[in-house]
C-alpha cells in the first residue's frame, strides 16, 4: 500500500499547495461545461462494463468516474482535494449514481496491491508532481491483466501551450516536479509504464470547445474558474503590468487556436480543438 510517512516536509508542502490550488474557482464548471465528453471517451476506451472494479485517480468531480459508474462498474473516485470530491458526491447524487469517493494522493494511493480491474485517470494524474511515482502507484493497485487508461493534454495542444504561456508568470516549480503536459507525450508515458505493461494503444485526438464567443471571454472564464490559472494570477497580483501581459498572452493564444462558428446570437462565436493523448495498456 502507498505510504506517505516517508514524505519530506517539502513534499508535504507541495501537496498542500496542490490541494489548495485545485480548490480554487469552480473546476466542476470547467469539467462539465467544456470537456464533458472526455470522461466517457476514456471509459469507452478502457472497455469498462458492469462489475468492473475501477479506480479513477485524481478524479476531480468525477468526469470519468461517474460515467464508469453509470456503465455498471464498481467505482472508487480518488482525489487529493476533498472540495472536489464533495462536489462530485452532489453531482452523482443528483444523477442517482452510486460510487465511493476517497481522499487520496495519486503518489501514495491507500489501496492494496492489484485490487482493481481498471485504473484510469482523465487529465488528473498528470498534475501530480512526480510522474514516475504516480505511474508506479497506478500499476501497483491494478491487477495483473487489468487495464491502465490515461487521457492527458499534450504539450503541443491548446492546454499544453496555455501552461507554457503561464509558466513565466508562475512561481518556480518545486525541485523534482515535472511539467504536467509530459503525460501527453507517448514516449514519456511508455517509459513511465515500462515493461510492466503490454498491448499499449495510443492515439492523439481533440475535443471541440465552442462555449466562448471571444478569446477574452475564454481568458476571463479561466481566470474565474480554473485553479491553476487563478493561482498564477494571484502570484502576480501586485504587478499590474505583468497581469496585463498575461491577459494579452492568454487572449492571443485563444485567438490563434480559434475558428469562427457563427453560433452566437449575433452570428459571432468561436471554437477551439484541444488536443489530448489517449493511451490504454494491460498490466503484464
Coordinates of C-alpha atoms in Angstrom, one line a residue:
X1 CA 0.0 0.0 0.0
X2 CA 1.2 3.5 -0.8
X3 CA 3.0 5.2 2.2
X4 CA 3.3 8.9 2.8
X5 CA 5.1 8.5 6.1
X6 CA 8.5 9.0 4.4
X7 CA 7.4 12.1 2.6
X8 CA 9.6 15.1 3.2
X9 CA 8.4 18.4 4.6
X10 CA 8.9 19.8 1.1
X11 CA 6.7 17.1 -0.5
X12 CA 4.0 17.7 2.1
X13 CA 4.1 21.5 1.4
X14 CA 3.9 20.8 -2.3
X15 CA 0.8 18.6 -1.9
X16 CA -0.8 21.1 0.4
X17 CA -0.3 23.8 -2.3
X18 CA -1.8 21.5 -5.0
X19 CA -4.8 20.7 -2.8
X20 CA -5.4 24.4 -2.2
X21 CA -4.9 25.3 -5.9
X22 CA -7.5 22.8 -7.2
X23 CA -10.0 24.0 -4.6
X24 CA -9.9 27.5 -6.1
X25 CA -12.5 28.6 -8.6
X26 CA -15.0 26.0 -9.9
X27 CA -13.4 23.1 -11.6
X28 CA -16.7 21.3 -11.8
X29 CA -17.9 24.0 -14.2
X30 CA -14.8 23.6 -16.3
X31 CA -15.2 19.8 -16.5
X32 CA -19.0 19.9 -17.0
X33 CA -19.2 22.8 -19.4
X34 CA -16.1 22.4 -21.5
X35 CA -14.9 18.8 -21.6
X36 CA -17.9 16.6 -20.5
X37 CA -17.2 14.1 -23.3
X38 CA -13.7 13.2 -22.2
X39 CA -14.7 11.0 -19.3
X40 CA -16.9 8.9 -21.4
X41 CA -14.2 8.7 -24.1
X42 CA -11.8 7.2 -21.5
X43 CA -14.4 4.9 -20.1
X44 CA -15.2 3.5 -23.5
X45 CA -11.5 3.1 -24.4
X46 CA -11.0 1.1 -21.2
X47 CA -13.8 -1.3 -22.0
X48 CA -15.5 -0.7 -18.6
X49 CA -18.6 -2.8 -18.1
X50 CA -20.9 -4.0 -15.3
X51 CA -19.0 -5.4 -12.4
X52 CA -15.6 -4.0 -13.4
X53 CA -13.7 -2.8 -10.3
X54 CA -12.5 0.7 -11.2
X55 CA -10.2 3.3 -9.6
X56 CA -10.3 6.8 -11.0
X57 CA -7.0 8.5 -9.9
X58 CA -7.2 12.3 -9.5
X59 CA -10.8 12.0 -10.3
X60 CA -11.7 15.6 -9.5
X61 CA -15.5 16.0 -9.5
X62 CA -16.0 12.6 -11.3
X63 CA -15.8 13.5 -15.0
X64 CA -14.7 9.9 -15.7
X65 CA -15.7 8.1 -12.5
X66 CA -19.4 9.0 -12.8
X67 CA -19.7 7.6 -16.4
X68 CA -17.9 4.5 -15.3
X69 CA -20.4 4.0 -12.5
X70 CA -23.2 4.6 -14.9
X71 CA -21.8 1.8 -17.1
X72 CA -22.4 -0.5 -14.1
X73 CA -18.8 -0.6 -12.7
X74 CA -17.9 -0.7 -9.0
X75 CA -16.0 2.6 -8.9
X76 CA -13.8 4.4 -6.4
X77 CA -13.1 8.1 -7.2
X78 CA -9.9 9.3 -5.5
X79 CA -8.5 12.8 -5.4
X80 CA -6.2 14.9 -3.3
X81 CA -8.7 17.7 -3.0
X82 CA -11.7 17.0 -0.7
X83 CA -13.6 20.0 -2.0
X84 CA -13.7 18.5 -5.5
X85 CA -14.9 15.2 -4.1
X86 CA -17.7 17.0 -2.2
X87 CA -18.9 18.5 -5.5
X88 CA -18.7 15.1 -7.2
X89 CA -20.8 13.5 -4.5
X90 CA -23.5 16.1 -5.1
X91 CA -23.4 15.5 -8.9
X92 CA -23.6 11.8 -8.5
X93 CA -26.4 12.1 -6.0
X94 CA -28.5 14.3 -8.5
X95 CA -27.9 11.6 -11.1
X96 CA -28.8 8.7 -8.8
X97 CA -25.3 7.2 -9.3
X98 CA -23.5 5.3 -6.5
X99 CA -19.8 5.2 -6.2
X100 CA -17.2 5.6 -3.4
X101 CA -15.4 9.0 -3.0
X102 CA -12.0 8.7 -1.3
X103 CA -9.4 11.4 -0.5
X104 CA -6.1 10.1 -1.7
X105 CA -2.7 11.2 -3.0
X106 CA -2.0 9.9 -6.5
X107 CA 1.6 9.2 -5.5
X108 CA 0.7 7.2 -2.4
X109 CA -2.7 5.5 -3.0
X110 CA -4.3 4.0 0.1
X111 CA -5.3 0.7 -1.6
X112 CA -3.8 -2.8 -1.7
X113 CA -1.9 -4.3 -4.5
X114 CA -3.8 -5.5 -7.5
X115 CA -7.3 -4.8 -6.2
X116 CA -8.7 -3.0 -9.3
X117 CA -9.5 -4.3 -12.8
X118 CA -9.1 -0.9 -14.3
X119 CA -7.1 2.1 -13.1
X120 CA -7.7 5.2 -15.1
X121 CA -7.1 9.0 -15.0
X122 CA -8.7 11.7 -17.1
X123 CA -6.5 14.9 -17.1
X124 CA -5.8 14.2 -13.5
X125 CA -2.7 12.2 -12.6
X126 CA -0.7 14.4 -15.0
X127 CA -0.8 17.2 -12.4
X128 CA 0.9 15.1 -9.7
X129 CA 4.5 16.5 -9.5
X130 CA 6.4 13.2 -9.6
X131 CA 5.4 11.3 -12.7
X132 CA 7.1 8.0 -12.0
X133 CA 5.6 7.8 -8.6
X134 CA 2.1 8.4 -10.0
X135 CA 2.6 5.8 -12.7
X136 CA 4.1 3.3 -10.2
X137 CA 1.1 3.6 -7.9
X138 CA -1.4 3.2 -10.7
X139 CA 0.3 0.0 -11.8
X140 CA 0.6 -1.3 -8.2
X141 CA -3.1 -1.2 -7.5
X142 CA -4.1 -2.7 -10.9
X143 CA -4.4 -6.5 -11.0
X144 CA -2.2 -8.5 -13.5
X145 CA -4.1 -8.5 -16.8
X146 CA -6.0 -5.4 -15.8
X147 CA -6.3 -2.1 -17.7
X148 CA -4.5 1.1 -17.3
X149 CA -6.3 4.0 -19.0
X150 CA -4.9 7.6 -19.4
X151 CA -6.2 10.7 -21.1
X152 CA -3.9 13.7 -20.8
X153 CA -3.4 17.1 -22.5
X154 CA -0.4 17.2 -25.0
X155 CA 2.3 19.8 -24.8
X156 CA 1.6 20.9 -28.4
X157 CA -2.2 21.2 -27.9
X158 CA -4.0 24.2 -26.6
X159 CA -3.9 23.4 -22.9
X160 CA -0.3 22.4 -23.0
X161 CA 0.5 25.7 -24.7
X162 CA -1.6 27.5 -22.1
X163 CA 0.6 26.1 -19.3
X164 CA 3.7 27.2 -21.2
X165 CA 2.2 30.7 -21.6
X166 CA 1.5 30.9 -17.8
X167 CA 4.9 29.4 -16.7
X168 CA 6.9 32.7 -16.8
X169 CA 4.2 34.3 -14.5
X170 CA 4.1 31.4 -12.0
X171 CA 6.3 30.7 -9.1
X172 CA 9.2 28.3 -9.8
X173 CA 8.2 24.6 -9.6
X174 CA 9.4 22.7 -6.6
X175 CA 12.6 20.6 -7.0
X176 CA 11.9 17.4 -8.9
X177 CA 8.5 18.4 -10.2
X178 CA 7.9 17.6 -13.9
X179 CA 5.6 19.5 -16.3
X180 CA 2.1 18.1 -16.4
X181 CA 1.8 18.0 -20.3
X182 CA 4.7 15.5 -20.5
X183 CA 1.9 12.9 -19.8
X184 CA 0.6 13.8 -23.2
X185 CA 3.8 12.5 -24.9
X186 CA 3.5 8.9 -25.8
X187 CA 7.2 8.0 -25.4
X188 CA 7.2 9.6 -21.9
X189 CA 4.2 7.6 -20.8
X190 CA 5.6 4.4 -22.3
X191 CA 8.8 5.0 -20.4
X192 CA 6.9 5.5 -17.1
X193 CA 5.0 2.2 -17.5
X194 CA 8.0 0.4 -19.0
X195 CA 7.9 -3.4 -19.4
X196 CA 5.2 -3.8 -16.8
X197 CA 2.5 -3.4 -19.5
X198 CA 1.6 -4.9 -22.8
X199 CA -0.9 -4.2 -25.5
X200 CA -0.2 -0.5 -25.4
X201 CA -2.6 1.5 -27.7
X202 CA -2.1 5.3 -28.1
X203 CA -3.7 7.9 -30.2
X204 CA -4.0 11.7 -30.3
X205 CA -7.4 13.3 -30.7
X206 CA -9.1 16.6 -30.0
X207 CA -12.1 17.8 -28.1
X208 CA -14.0 20.7 -29.5
X209 CA -14.7 23.6 -27.1
X210 CA -17.2 26.1 -28.5
X211 CA -18.6 27.7 -25.4
X212 CA -16.9 31.1 -25.9
X213 CA -17.7 33.9 -28.3
X214 CA -14.4 35.8 -27.9
X215 CA -10.8 35.0 -26.8
X216 CA -11.3 37.4 -23.9
X217 CA -14.3 35.5 -22.7
X218 CA -12.3 32.3 -22.6
X219 CA -9.5 34.1 -20.7
X220 CA -11.9 35.6 -18.1
X221 CA -13.6 32.3 -17.7
X222 CA -10.4 30.6 -16.8
X223 CA -9.3 33.4 -14.5
X224 CA -12.5 32.9 -12.6
X225 CA -12.9 29.1 -12.6
X226 CA -9.6 27.2 -13.3
X227 CA -7.5 26.7 -10.2
X228 CA -4.0 26.8 -11.9
X229 CA -4.9 30.0 -13.8
X230 CA -6.3 31.6 -10.6
X231 CA -3.1 30.7 -8.8
X232 CA -0.9 32.2 -11.4
X233 CA -2.8 35.5 -11.4
X234 CA -2.6 35.6 -7.6
X235 CA 1.2 35.2 -7.9
X236 CA 1.4 38.4 -10.0
X237 CA -1.5 40.3 -8.4
X238 CA 0.8 43.1 -7.1
X239 CA 2.2 43.8 -10.6
X240 CA -0.4 45.3 -12.9
X241 CA 2.0 45.3 -15.8
X242 CA 2.5 41.5 -15.6
X243 CA -1.2 41.0 -15.1
X244 CA -1.9 42.9 -18.3
X245 CA 0.8 41.0 -20.1
X246 CA -0.7 37.6 -19.1
X247 CA -4.1 38.9 -20.1
X248 CA -2.8 39.7 -23.6
X249 CA -0.9 36.5 -24.0
X250 CA -3.9 34.2 -23.0
X251 CA -6.3 36.1 -25.3
X252 CA -3.7 35.9 -28.1
X253 CA -3.3 32.1 -27.6
X254 CA -7.1 31.6 -27.7
X255 CA -7.3 33.8 -30.8
X256 CA -4.5 31.8 -32.5
X257 CA -6.4 28.5 -31.9
X258 CA -9.9 29.8 -32.6
X259 CA -12.0 29.2 -35.7
X260 CA -15.3 31.1 -36.3
X261 CA -18.6 29.2 -35.7
X262 CA -21.3 31.8 -36.1
X263 CA -23.1 30.0 -33.2
X264 CA -23.7 33.1 -31.1
X265 CA -27.0 35.1 -31.4
X266 CA -25.2 37.9 -33.3
X267 CA -23.6 35.5 -35.7
X268 CA -20.2 35.5 -34.0
X269 CA -18.6 32.8 -31.9
X270 CA -15.5 30.7 -32.0
X271 CA -14.4 27.1 -31.5
X272 CA -11.2 25.6 -30.3
X273 CA -9.9 22.0 -30.7
X274 CA -7.9 20.9 -27.7
X275 CA -5.5 18.0 -28.3
X276 CA -5.1 15.1 -25.9
X277 CA -3.3 11.7 -25.8
X278 CA -5.4 8.7 -25.1
X279 CA -3.4 5.7 -24.0
X280 CA -4.5 2.3 -22.8
X281 CA -2.4 -0.7 -21.8
X282 CA -2.8 -4.1 -20.0
X283 CA -0.7 -4.8 -16.9
X284 CA 1.6 -7.7 -17.6

